[in-house]
Amino acid sequence: MNAKNPNQGPASYFLSIEEKYGRPVEEWFDLIDASGLAKQAEVVNWLKAEHGLGHGHANALAAYRLNPGKYPAFVRPE
């Protein structure tokens, strides 16, 4: 954890996901919800194939969204 990115677990990837792909994580979560997919591997493969995400970024989004409450909340640094 550092001053620029206080997040842990999958959320530690979110700032770089937003920077690289130009969408806020909330928008990625909406897309995941709308996909109708429920298994992590399916979501990861879909994000990679349909949206061009790298495996680590796709996995972080899928793990966080499909396991509510399992990981610390995402905090946007000031």
Tab-separated table of C-alpha atoms in Angstrom:
chain	number	residue	atom	x	y	z
A	1	MET	CA	0.000	0.000	0.000
A	2	ASN	CA	1.296	3.459	-0.810
A	3	ALA	CA	0.152	7.080	-0.754
A	4	LYS	CA	-0.727	7.062	-4.466
A	5	ASN	CA	-2.713	3.834	-4.268
A	6	PRO	CA	-4.010	2.839	-0.824
A	7	ASN	CA	-5.911	-0.156	-2.207
A	8	GLN	CA	-5.244	-3.835	-1.599
A	9	GLY	CA	-6.175	-7.049	-3.389
A	10	PRO	CA	-7.997	-6.747	-6.718
A	11	ALA	CA	-8.766	-3.074	-6.058
A	12	SER	CA	-5.048	-2.310	-6.254
A	13	TYR	CA	-5.388	-2.727	-10.042
A	14	PHE	CA	-8.344	-0.385	-10.486
A	15	LEU	CA	-6.471	2.899	-10.926
A	16	SER	CA	-4.280	1.413	-13.642
A	17	ILE	CA	-7.350	-0.167	-15.296
A	18	GLU	CA	-9.042	3.224	-15.435
A	19	GLU	CA	-5.926	4.869	-16.804
A	20	LYS	CA	-5.198	2.214	-19.424
A	21	TYR	CA	-8.727	1.546	-20.686
A	22	GLY	CA	-10.358	4.957	-20.118
A	23	ARG	CA	-13.406	3.831	-18.148
A	24	PRO	CA	-14.138	4.105	-14.428
A	25	VAL	CA	-14.315	0.779	-12.612
A	26	GLU	CA	-17.989	1.373	-11.899
A	27	GLU	CA	-18.625	1.260	-15.640
A	28	TRP	CA	-16.723	-2.034	-15.897
A	29	PHE	CA	-18.878	-3.407	-13.071
A	30	ASP	CA	-22.034	-2.336	-14.934
A	31	LEU	CA	-20.779	-4.141	-18.040
A	32	ILE	CA	-20.040	-7.281	-16.018
A	33	ASP	CA	-23.520	-7.157	-14.463
A	34	ALA	CA	-25.151	-6.701	-17.878
A	35	SER	CA	-23.164	-9.593	-19.372
A	36	GLY	CA	-25.234	-12.154	-17.476
A	37	LEU	CA	-22.090	-14.178	-16.774
A	38	ALA	CA	-21.678	-15.572	-13.266
A	39	LYS	CA	-18.426	-17.548	-13.278
A	40	GLN	CA	-15.124	-15.771	-12.841
A	41	ALA	CA	-13.386	-17.556	-15.716
A	42	GLU	CA	-16.276	-16.695	-18.046
A	43	VAL	CA	-16.143	-13.021	-17.088
A	44	VAL	CA	-12.349	-12.925	-17.437
A	45	ASN	CA	-12.479	-14.504	-20.897
A	46	TRP	CA	-15.301	-12.190	-21.963
A	47	LEU	CA	-13.491	-9.040	-20.782
A	48	LYS	CA	-10.372	-10.149	-22.631
A	49	ALA	CA	-12.161	-11.111	-25.863
A	50	GLU	CA	-14.770	-8.364	-26.057
A	51	HIS	CA	-12.970	-5.453	-24.434
A	52	GLY	CA	-9.271	-6.185	-24.918
A	53	LEU	CA	-8.317	-6.256	-21.245
A	54	GLY	CA	-5.196	-8.050	-20.134
A	55	HIS	CA	-5.615	-11.150	-18.007
A	56	GLY	CA	-4.587	-9.553	-14.695
A	57	HIS	CA	-6.896	-6.578	-15.137
A	58	ALA	CA	-9.822	-8.748	-16.240
A	59	ASN	CA	-9.264	-11.117	-13.336
A	60	ALA	CA	-9.131	-8.265	-10.802
A	61	LEU	CA	-12.445	-6.818	-12.021
A	62	ALA	CA	-14.138	-10.215	-12.141
A	63	ALA	CA	-12.889	-11.356	-8.737
A	64	TYR	CA	-13.939	-8.122	-7.058
A	65	ARG	CA	-17.374	-7.907	-8.691
A	66	LEU	CA	-18.340	-11.556	-8.338
A	67	ASN	CA	-17.318	-11.789	-4.669
A	68	PRO	CA	-19.000	-8.861	-2.909
A	69	GLY	CA	-17.629	-8.192	0.544
A	70	LYS	CA	-14.649	-10.516	0.147
A	71	TYR	CA	-12.120	-7.759	-0.578
A	72	PRO	CA	-11.489	-4.338	0.965
A	73	ALA	CA	-13.489	-1.529	-0.614
A	74	PHE	CA	-11.970	0.465	-3.461
A	75	VAL	CA	-10.817	3.884	-2.269
A	76	ARG	CA	-10.073	6.689	-4.692
A	77	PRO	CA	-7.001	8.549	-3.476
A	78	GLU	CA	-7.330	12.296	-3.125
